[in-house]
Coordinates of C-alpha atoms in Angstrom, one line a residue:
Chain A
X190 CA -11.5 6.3 -34.2
X191 CA -13.2 3.0 -34.3
X192 CA -9.8 1.3 -33.7
X193 CA -9.2 3.3 -30.6
X194 CA -12.7 2.5 -29.3
X195 CA -12.0 -1.2 -29.9
X196 CA -8.7 -1.1 -28.1
X197 CA -10.1 0.8 -25.1
X198 CA -13.2 -1.3 -24.8
X199 CA -11.3 -4.6 -24.9
X200 CA -8.9 -3.3 -22.3
X201 CA -12.0 -2.5 -20.2
X202 CA -13.3 -6.0 -20.6
X203 CA -10.0 -7.6 -19.9
X204 CA -9.8 -6.0 -16.4
X205 CA -13.5 -6.9 -15.9
X206 CA -12.7 -10.6 -16.0
X207 CA -11.1 -10.7 -12.6
X208 CA -14.1 -10.2 -10.4
X209 CA -12.8 -11.7 -7.2
X210 CA -9.7 -9.5 -7.4
X211 CA -11.9 -6.4 -7.9
X212 CA -14.1 -7.2 -4.9
X213 CA -11.0 -7.9 -2.7
X214 CA -9.6 -4.6 -3.8
X215 CA -12.8 -2.7 -3.0
X216 CA -12.8 -4.3 0.4
X217 CA -9.2 -3.2 1.1
X218 CA -9.9 0.4 -0.2
X219 CA -12.9 0.6 2.1
X220 CA -11.0 -0.6 5.2
X221 CA -8.2 1.9 4.6
X222 CA -10.7 4.7 3.9
X223 CA -12.4 4.1 7.2
X224 CA -9.1 4.0 9.1
X225 CA -7.8 7.3 7.5
X226 CA -11.2 9.0 8.1
X227 CA -10.9 8.5 11.9
X228 CA -7.3 9.8 11.8
X229 CA -8.5 12.9 10.0
X230 CA -11.4 13.4 12.3
X231 CA -8.9 13.5 15.1
X232 CA -6.7 16.0 13.2
X233 CA -9.5 18.3 12.3
X234 CA -10.9 18.1 15.9
X235 CA -7.7 19.7 17.0
X236 CA -7.3 22.1 14.2
X237 CA -10.7 22.7 12.5
X238 CA -9.2 24.7 9.7
X239 CA -6.1 22.7 8.8
X240 CA -4.9 23.3 5.3
X241 CA -8.0 25.4 4.6
X242 CA -10.2 22.3 4.7
X243 CA -13.0 21.7 7.2
X244 CA -13.6 18.2 8.5
X245 CA -16.2 17.4 5.8
X246 CA -13.7 18.4 3.1
X247 CA -11.1 16.2 4.7
X248 CA -13.3 13.1 4.8
X249 CA -14.5 13.7 1.3
X250 CA -10.8 13.9 0.3
X251 CA -10.1 10.5 1.9
X252 CA -12.7 8.8 -0.2
X253 CA -11.7 10.6 -3.4
X254 CA -8.2 9.4 -2.7
X255 CA -9.3 5.8 -2.3
X256 CA -11.3 6.2 -5.6
X257 CA -8.3 7.6 -7.4
X258 CA -5.7 5.0 -6.3
X259 CA -6.6 2.5 -9.0
X260 CA -8.3 4.8 -11.4
X261 CA -5.3 7.0 -11.8
X262 CA -3.0 4.0 -11.0
X263 CA -1.2 6.1 -8.5
X264 CA 1.7 3.9 -7.6
X265 CA 1.7 1.3 -10.4
X266 CA -0.4 -0.9 -12.5
X267 CA -2.1 -0.2 -15.8
X268 CA -1.1 -1.0 -19.4
X269 CA 2.5 0.3 -18.8
X270 CA 3.3 -2.6 -16.5
X271 CA 3.0 -5.0 -19.5
X272 CA 5.3 -2.9 -21.6
X273 CA 8.3 -3.4 -19.3
X274 CA 7.6 -7.2 -19.4
X275 CA 7.3 -7.1 -23.2
X276 CA 10.6 -5.2 -23.5
X277 CA 12.3 -7.9 -21.4
X278 CA 10.9 -10.8 -23.3
X279 CA 11.4 -9.0 -26.7
X280 CA 7.6 -9.1 -27.5
X281 CA 7.8 -5.3 -27.8
X282 CA 9.0 -6.0 -31.4
X283 CA 5.4 -7.0 -32.2
X284 CA 4.1 -3.8 -30.7
X285 CA 6.5 -1.8 -32.8
X286 CA 5.3 -3.5 -35.9
X287 CA 1.7 -2.5 -35.4
X288 CA 0.3 0.0 -37.9
X289 CA -0.5 2.4 -34.9
X290 CA 1.9 4.2 -32.6
X291 CA 3.2 2.4 -29.6
X292 CA 2.5 5.4 -27.3
X293 CA -1.1 5.9 -28.4
X294 CA -1.8 2.1 -28.3
X295 CA -0.8 1.9 -24.7
X296 CA -2.4 5.2 -23.8
X297 CA -5.8 4.2 -25.2
X298 CA -5.7 0.8 -23.5
X299 CA -4.8 2.5 -20.2
X300 CA -7.8 4.8 -20.6
X301 CA -10.0 1.7 -21.1
X302 CA -8.6 0.2 -17.9
X303 CA -9.1 3.5 -16.0
X304 CA -12.7 3.6 -17.0
X305 CA -13.2 0.1 -15.6
X306 CA -11.4 1.0 -12.4
X307 CA -13.4 4.2 -12.0
X308 CA -16.7 2.4 -12.4
X309 CA -15.8 -0.3 -9.8
X310 CA -12.9 0.6 -7.5
X311 CA -13.7 4.3 -7.8
X312 CA -17.4 4.2 -7.3
X313 CA -17.9 1.4 -4.7
X314 CA -15.7 2.8 -1.9
X315 CA -17.1 6.3 -2.5
X316 CA -20.6 4.9 -2.0
X317 CA -19.6 3.2 1.3
X318 CA -17.9 6.4 2.4
X319 CA -21.1 8.4 1.6
X320 CA -23.1 5.9 3.7
X321 CA -20.8 6.0 6.7
X322 CA -19.7 9.7 6.8
X323 CA -21.1 13.1 5.9
X324 CA -19.4 14.1 2.6
X325 CA -19.5 17.0 0.3
X326 CA -20.6 16.8 -3.4
X327 CA -20.2 19.2 -6.3
X328 CA -23.2 21.4 -6.5
X329 CA -23.6 22.2 -10.2
X330 CA -23.0 20.7 -13.6
X331 CA -20.0 22.9 -14.3
X332 CA -18.1 21.5 -11.3
X333 CA -18.9 17.9 -12.4
X334 CA -17.7 18.7 -15.9
X335 CA -14.5 20.2 -14.6
X336 CA -14.0 17.3 -12.3
X337 CA -14.4 14.8 -15.1
X338 CA -11.8 16.7 -17.2
X339 CA -9.5 16.7 -14.2
X340 CA -9.8 13.0 -13.7
X341 CA -9.1 12.2 -17.4
X342 CA -6.1 14.5 -17.4
X343 CA -4.9 12.9 -14.1
X344 CA -5.0 9.5 -15.8
X345 CA -2.9 10.8 -18.7
X346 CA -0.3 12.5 -16.5
X347 CA 0.0 9.4 -14.5
X348 CA 0.3 7.3 -17.7
X349 CA 3.1 9.6 -18.9
X350 CA 5.1 9.0 -15.8
X351 CA 4.5 5.3 -15.7
X352 CA 5.4 5.1 -19.4
X353 CA 8.7 6.8 -18.8
X354 CA 9.4 4.3 -16.0
X355 CA 8.5 1.3 -18.1
X356 CA 10.5 2.6 -21.1
X357 CA 13.6 2.7 -18.8
X358 CA 13.5 -1.1 -19.3
X359 CA 14.8 -0.5 -22.8
X360 CA 18.1 0.4 -21.1
X361 CA 18.0 -1.3 -17.7
X362 CA 16.0 -4.5 -18.8
X363 CA 14.6 -4.6 -15.2
X364 CA 12.5 -1.6 -14.3
X365 CA 11.7 -2.7 -10.7
X366 CA 14.2 -0.4 -9.0
X367 CA 13.0 2.7 -10.9
X368 CA 9.4 1.6 -10.5
X369 CA 9.8 1.4 -6.7
X370 CA 11.3 4.8 -6.5
X371 CA 8.5 6.3 -8.8
X372 CA 5.9 4.6 -6.7
X373 CA 7.2 6.2 -3.5
X374 CA 7.4 9.7 -5.0
X375 CA 3.9 9.2 -6.5
X376 CA 2.3 8.0 -3.3
X377 CA 3.7 10.8 -1.3
X378 CA 3.6 13.7 -3.7
X379 CA 0.1 12.9 -5.0
X380 CA -1.3 13.7 -1.6
X381 CA -2.5 10.2 -1.0
X382 CA -0.6 9.8 2.3
X383 CA -1.3 13.3 3.5
X384 CA -3.2 16.0 1.6
X385 CA -0.7 18.3 0.0
X386 CA -2.5 21.3 1.5
X387 CA -1.2 20.1 5.0
X388 CA 2.4 20.2 3.9
X389 CA 4.3 22.9 5.9
X390 CA 5.5 26.1 4.4
X391 CA 7.2 26.1 1.0
X392 CA 7.0 22.3 0.7
X393 CA 3.3 22.8 0.1
X394 CA 3.8 25.3 -2.7
X395 CA 6.4 23.1 -4.4
X396 CA 4.4 20.0 -4.1
X397 CA 1.3 21.7 -5.6
X398 CA 3.3 22.6 -8.8
X399 CA 4.8 19.1 -9.4
X400 CA 3.1 16.7 -11.8
X401 CA 1.9 14.4 -9.1
X402 CA -0.4 17.0 -7.7
X403 CA -2.5 16.3 -10.8
X404 CA -3.3 12.8 -9.5
X405 CA -5.5 13.6 -6.6
X406 CA -5.0 17.1 -5.2
X407 CA -6.3 18.9 -8.3
X408 CA -9.4 16.7 -8.9
X409 CA -10.2 16.8 -5.2
X410 CA -9.9 20.6 -4.9
X411 CA -12.2 21.0 -7.9
X412 CA -14.7 18.5 -6.4
X413 CA -14.6 20.2 -3.0
X414 CA -15.1 23.7 -4.6
X415 CA -11.7 24.8 -3.1
X416 CA -10.7 25.9 -6.6
X417 CA -13.5 27.4 -8.7
X418 CA -13.8 29.7 -11.7
X419 CA -10.5 31.0 -13.0
X420 CA -8.6 29.2 -10.3
X421 CA -10.0 25.9 -11.4
X422 CA -9.0 26.6 -15.0
X423 CA -5.5 27.4 -13.8
X424 CA -5.4 24.0 -12.0
X425 CA -6.5 22.2 -15.2
X426 CA -4.0 24.1 -17.2
X427 CA -1.2 22.9 -15.0
X428 CA -2.4 19.4 -15.6
X429 CA -2.5 20.0 -19.4
X430 CA 1.0 21.4 -19.2
X431 CA 2.4 18.4 -17.4
X432 CA 0.6 15.9 -19.7
X433 CA 2.0 17.6 -22.8
X434 CA 5.5 17.7 -21.3
X435 CA 5.4 14.1 -20.2
X436 CA 3.9 12.7 -23.4
X437 CA 6.6 14.7 -25.3
X438 CA 9.3 13.1 -23.2
X439 CA 7.7 9.6 -23.8
X440 CA 7.7 10.2 -27.5
X441 CA 11.4 11.3 -27.5
X442 CA 12.4 8.4 -25.3
X443 CA 10.6 5.8 -27.3
X444 CA 12.1 7.2 -30.5
X445 CA 15.6 6.9 -29.0
X446 CA 14.8 3.4 -27.7
X447 CA 13.4 2.2 -31.0
X448 CA 16.6 3.0 -32.7
X449 CA 18.5 1.0 -30.1
X450 CA 16.2 -2.0 -30.4
X451 CA 16.7 -2.1 -34.2
X452 CA 20.5 -2.0 -33.7
X453 CA 20.3 -4.9 -31.1
X454 CA 17.9 -7.0 -33.2
X455 CA 20.1 -6.8 -36.3
Chain B
X257 CA 7.0 -31.6 19.0
X258 CA 10.2 -29.8 20.1
X259 CA 12.4 -31.9 17.8
X260 CA 10.0 -31.2 14.9
X261 CA 10.0 -27.5 15.5
X262 CA 13.8 -27.4 15.7
X263 CA 14.2 -29.2 12.4
X264 CA 11.6 -26.8 10.7
X265 CA 13.5 -23.8 12.0
X266 CA 16.8 -25.3 10.7
X267 CA 15.2 -25.9 7.3
X268 CA 13.8 -22.4 7.2
X269 CA 17.2 -20.9 8.1
X270 CA 18.9 -22.9 5.4
X271 CA 16.4 -22.0 2.7
X272 CA 16.3 -18.4 3.7
X273 CA 20.1 -18.2 3.8
X274 CA 20.2 -19.6 0.2
X275 CA 17.9 -16.7 -0.9
X276 CA 20.0 -14.2 1.0
X277 CA 23.1 -15.5 -1.0
X278 CA 21.1 -15.2 -4.2
X279 CA 20.2 -11.6 -3.5
X280 CA 23.8 -10.8 -2.4
X281 CA 25.1 -11.8 -5.8
X282 CA 23.4 -8.6 -7.0
X283 CA 24.9 -6.4 -4.3
X284 CA 24.1 -3.0 -5.7
X285 CA 20.5 -4.0 -6.3
X286 CA 20.3 -5.4 -2.8
X287 CA 21.6 -2.3 -1.2
X288 CA 19.3 -0.1 -3.3
X289 CA 16.3 -2.1 -2.5
X290 CA 17.0 -2.2 1.2
X291 CA 17.6 1.5 1.3
X292 CA 14.4 1.9 -0.8
X293 CA 12.5 -0.1 1.8
X294 CA 13.9 2.0 4.6
X295 CA 12.8 5.2 2.8
X296 CA 9.4 4.0 1.7
X297 CA 8.4 2.9 5.2
X298 CA 10.1 6.0 6.6
X299 CA 7.7 8.2 4.6
X300 CA 4.9 6.7 6.7
X301 CA 6.4 8.4 9.7
X302 CA 7.1 11.6 7.7
X303 CA 3.3 11.7 7.1
X304 CA 2.7 11.6 10.8
X305 CA 5.2 14.5 11.2
X306 CA 3.3 16.5 8.6
X307 CA 0.1 15.9 10.5
X308 CA 1.8 17.1 13.6
X309 CA 2.9 20.3 11.9
X310 CA -0.9 21.1 11.9
X311 CA -1.8 19.8 15.4
X312 CA -0.1 19.3 18.8
X313 CA -1.9 16.2 19.9
X314 CA -4.0 13.4 18.3
X315 CA -6.6 11.6 20.4
X316 CA -4.9 12.9 23.6
X317 CA -1.4 11.6 22.6
X318 CA 1.6 13.8 21.7
X319 CA 4.2 13.2 19.1
X320 CA 6.7 11.1 21.1
X321 CA 3.9 8.9 22.3
X322 CA 2.5 8.4 18.9
X323 CA 6.0 7.7 17.6
X324 CA 6.2 5.0 20.2
X325 CA 2.9 3.5 19.0
X326 CA 4.1 3.8 15.4
X327 CA 7.4 2.0 16.2
X328 CA 5.7 -0.8 18.0
X329 CA 3.4 -1.4 15.1
X330 CA 6.1 -1.0 12.5
X331 CA 8.4 -3.5 14.3
X332 CA 5.7 -6.1 14.8
X333 CA 4.7 -5.9 11.2
X334 CA 8.3 -5.8 10.0
X335 CA 9.4 -8.9 11.9
X336 CA 6.2 -10.8 10.8
X337 CA 6.7 -9.6 7.2
X338 CA 10.4 -10.7 7.2
X339 CA 9.6 -14.2 8.4
X340 CA 6.3 -15.1 6.8
X341 CA 5.5 -12.2 4.4
X342 CA 6.1 -14.4 1.4
X343 CA 3.2 -16.7 2.4
X344 CA 1.0 -14.3 0.5
X345 CA 2.6 -15.8 -2.7
X346 CA 0.8 -19.1 -2.0
X347 CA -1.8 -18.4 -4.7
X348 CA 1.0 -18.1 -7.3
X349 CA 2.6 -21.4 -6.1
X350 CA -0.8 -23.1 -6.5
X351 CA -1.3 -21.7 -9.9
X352 CA 2.2 -22.6 -11.2
X353 CA 2.0 -26.0 -9.6
X354 CA 5.2 -25.4 -7.5
X355 CA 3.1 -26.0 -4.4
X356 CA 2.7 -29.6 -5.4
X357 CA 6.5 -30.0 -5.5
X358 CA 6.7 -28.5 -2.0
X359 CA 4.3 -31.1 -0.6
X360 CA 6.6 -33.9 -1.7
X361 CA 9.6 -32.6 0.2
X362 CA 10.4 -33.6 3.8
X363 CA 9.9 -30.1 5.1
X364 CA 6.5 -28.7 5.9
X365 CA 4.9 -26.7 3.0
X366 CA 4.4 -23.7 5.3
X367 CA 8.1 -23.4 6.0
X368 CA 8.9 -23.7 2.3
X369 CA 6.3 -21.1 1.2
X370 CA 7.6 -18.7 3.8
X371 CA 11.3 -19.2 3.1
X372 CA 10.8 -19.1 -0.7
X373 CA 12.3 -15.8 -2.1
X374 CA 13.2 -14.8 1.4
X375 CA 13.9 -11.0 1.2
X376 CA 16.5 -9.7 3.7
X377 CA 15.8 -6.2 2.3
X378 CA 12.7 -6.2 4.5
X379 CA 15.2 -5.4 7.3
X380 CA 14.7 -1.9 5.8
X381 CA 11.3 -1.7 7.5
X382 CA 12.6 -3.1 10.8
X383 CA 15.6 -0.7 11.0
X384 CA 13.2 2.2 10.3
X385 CA 11.0 1.0 13.2
X386 CA 14.1 0.8 15.5
X387 CA 15.1 4.3 14.4
X388 CA 11.7 5.8 15.4
X389 CA 11.7 3.7 18.6
X390 CA 15.0 5.0 19.7
X391 CA 13.9 8.6 19.0
X392 CA 10.6 8.2 20.8
X393 CA 12.3 6.6 23.9
X394 CA 14.6 9.5 24.3
X395 CA 11.9 12.1 23.6
X396 CA 9.4 10.5 26.1
X397 CA 9.5 11.8 29.6
X398 CA 9.2 8.4 31.3
X399 CA 10.8 6.6 34.2
X400 CA 12.2 3.5 32.5
X401 CA 11.7 0.9 35.2
X402 CA 12.9 -2.7 34.5
X403 CA 9.3 -3.7 34.0
X404 CA 8.8 -1.0 31.3
X405 CA 12.0 -1.9 29.5
X406 CA 11.1 -5.6 29.5
X407 CA 7.7 -4.8 28.1
X408 CA 9.2 -3.5 24.8
X409 CA 10.6 -6.8 23.4
X410 CA 7.5 -8.5 24.9
X411 CA 5.3 -6.1 22.8
X412 CA 7.3 -6.8 19.6
X413 CA 7.2 -10.6 20.0
X414 CA 3.4 -10.7 20.8
X415 CA 2.6 -8.2 18.1
X416 CA 4.7 -10.1 15.5
X417 CA 2.9 -13.3 16.4
X418 CA -0.4 -11.6 15.8
X419 CA 0.7 -10.4 12.4
X420 CA 2.2 -13.8 11.5
X421 CA -1.2 -15.3 12.3
X422 CA -3.0 -12.7 10.1
X423 CA -0.6 -13.2 7.2
X424 CA -1.2 -17.0 7.5
X425 CA -5.0 -16.6 7.7
X426 CA -4.9 -14.4 4.6
X427 CA -2.9 -17.1 2.8
X428 CA -5.3 -19.7 3.9
X429 CA -8.0 -17.9 2.0
X430 CA -6.0 -18.5 -1.2
X431 CA -6.6 -22.2 -0.9
X432 CA -10.2 -21.3 -1.9
X433 CA -9.7 -18.3 -4.1
X434 CA -6.3 -17.4 -5.6
X435 CA -7.6 -14.1 -6.9
X436 CA -8.6 -12.4 -3.7
X437 CA -5.2 -12.2 -2.0
X438 CA -5.6 -8.4 -1.5
X439 CA -8.2 -9.0 1.2
X440 CA -5.3 -10.0 3.5
X441 CA -3.7 -6.6 3.0
X442 CA -6.7 -5.0 4.8
X443 CA -5.9 -6.9 7.9
X444 CA -2.0 -6.9 7.8
X445 CA -1.0 -3.6 6.4
X446 CA -4.4 -2.1 7.3
X447 CA -4.0 -3.4 10.8
X448 CA -0.6 -1.9 11.2
X449 CA -1.7 1.5 9.8
X450 CA -4.5 1.5 12.3
X451 CA -2.3 0.6 15.2
X452 CA 0.1 3.5 14.4
X453 CA -2.5 5.8 16.0
X454 CA -3.9 5.8 19.5
X455 CA -7.1 3.8 19.5
X456 CA -8.8 6.7 21.3
X457 CA -9.5 8.2 17.8
X458 CA -11.7 5.3 16.9
X459 CA -15.3 4.7 18.1
X460 CA -15.6 2.5 21.2
X461 CA -17.4 -0.3 19.3
X462 CA -14.5 -0.4 16.8
X463 CA -12.0 -0.7 19.7
X464 CA -14.1 -3.5 21.2
X465 CA -14.0 -5.3 17.8
X466 CA -10.2 -4.8 17.6
X467 CA -9.9 -6.3 21.1
X468 CA -12.2 -9.3 21.0
X469 CA -12.7 -10.1 17.3
X470 CA -9.6 -9.1 15.3
X471 CA -7.2 -8.6 18.2
X472 CA -5.1 -5.9 16.6
X473 CA -5.4 -3.8 19.8
X474 CA -3.0 -6.3 21.4
X475 CA -0.3 -5.7 18.9
X476 CA 0.8 -2.5 20.6
X477 CA -2.1 -0.7 22.1
X478 CA -2.6 -2.5 25.4
X479 CA 1.1 -3.0 26.1
X480 CA 1.8 0.6 25.2
X481 CA -0.8 1.8 27.6
X482 CA 1.2 0.2 30.4
X483 CA 4.6 1.6 29.1
X484 CA 3.2 5.1 28.5
X485 CA 1.1 5.0 31.6
X486 CA -2.0 6.2 29.9
X487 CA -5.6 5.4 30.9
X488 CA -7.7 2.8 29.0
X489 CA -10.5 4.7 27.1
X490 CA -12.7 1.5 27.4
X491 CA -12.0 1.2 31.1
X492 CA -11.2 -2.5 30.8
X493 CA -9.4 -4.2 33.7
X494 CA -5.7 -3.4 34.1
X495 CA -4.9 -7.1 33.3
X496 CA -5.7 -6.4 29.6
X497 CA -2.3 -4.6 29.4
X498 CA -0.6 -7.9 30.0
X499 CA -3.0 -10.1 28.0
X500 CA -1.3 -9.9 24.6
X501 CA 0.1 -13.4 24.8
X502 CA -3.4 -14.8 25.3
X503 CA -4.6 -13.0 22.1
X504 CA -1.5 -14.0 20.2
X505 CA -1.8 -17.6 21.2
X506 CA -5.5 -17.8 20.4
X507 CA -5.0 -16.2 17.0
X508 CA -2.0 -18.4 16.3
X509 CA -3.9 -21.6 17.1
X510 CA -6.7 -20.4 14.8
X511 CA -4.3 -19.7 12.0
X512 CA -2.6 -23.1 12.4
X513 CA -6.0 -24.9 12.3
X514 CA -7.0 -22.8 9.3
X515 CA -3.8 -23.8 7.5
X516 CA -4.4 -27.5 8.2
X517 CA -8.0 -27.2 6.9
X518 CA -6.8 -25.4 3.8
X519 CA -4.1 -28.0 3.2
X520 CA -6.6 -30.8 3.5
X521 CA -9.0 -29.0 1.2
X522 CA -6.2 -28.5 -1.5
X523 CA -6.7 -30.8 -4.5
X524 CA -3.9 -29.5 -6.8
X525 CA -4.6 -27.3 -9.9
X526 CA -5.9 -30.2 -11.9
X527 CA -4.7 -29.1 -15.3

């Protein structure tokens, strides 16, 4: 347990070193947040009930989205980026020799990173959004708790996908093509570009079932009180389902990859 | 001046062509990345289509009109990104010391930084913009007078110049802080996102700022008001619709001065 804490907290501190980069990122998140807010104000002016949201929900959704970009590492970033590099350079051999599992090592350090990004790039744009616009906040402790669970699960689901992408470097050596594709899917299907609830017809239902809906749509719907009680539990269960499936795939893929690496290194 | 410019353009073309040949040696990868770029930027427009499955107009503009604004913004950014997008790698060149090597060569450092790793795959964004432009032009119910037609390339050239200047100013920041390169994204990509929508959706003070301080409104908004024959929400004189070159020139001069100042300030990495 102590070991995991050490890995996570050092990962947190590592990201905390780059202060100028964090400030620059916060600035960019804020600018985009403001731009999207005015777009959504125009949309909800025309259709005050679009996607079952009112305009306050929509604006809150914008800032939650900006907060989740880095926390959940929606399109890339995080500890998994290093893995692909280390596979290319061969440094991954050291990772495989550690007395702890490769998967849990990277997962824990990604959680440390996410904690740092939540505290900085999550919180700061949200505060600015709260100052500039009228937003909605969870009313009770239960909603806050459910939201926290949803965010943690979101990070793990995103980690699972990013890990699969990085591990593809075991076979492809260069993961940039797959990473590009994964980033596009994630950006679009997480609801970052347009909330999934605005998708027309059946595309909405499908998008809500895919793993990417865990990134932003699920935490946001819990925060906004769109999904409460049993419905919220169902949303969290979908996240749990995906994180188990994805981590299972990661484990299987890494096992297959490890065998391959040993053969190559011999 | 003219001679100097010609030789810089020739150097840029030569360097860029070298990188094109490099990328062509991995043909599959090149095709995939270009198609990828096309799809990625295309999803931006799909997002607008999804918004329009919920509403009929946005800020008093209908879908073909917004598609036209979108195409103007995407083309201007696409052209600027193709030519000078790599200037944002200046911080890396400074860190690695390769910028010092560039300063010793008989071609301006700016040309070299921009041409380094020149990525023809960025044509993906441009062709996507052309695609939306063609669609919007045939969907718009407009009388295409010669003046209107001429205004389209004029819009792209002025808009691209504005984005080139913004990319450059963002890079200039990196002479002082190599960490904060992301700030530039707020102005380049942020500016282009902003310009995809009619400025009527933003508060009047914001539009004034975008006109007189950070002249993103001149990228496509004022020229498009002329082409689409829409009223100006700020009620500014009609001449504004043709003032884009003034804004582009002013910002270009500012960027050039900034680059020179940054270059003078540069004292190598020192390690």
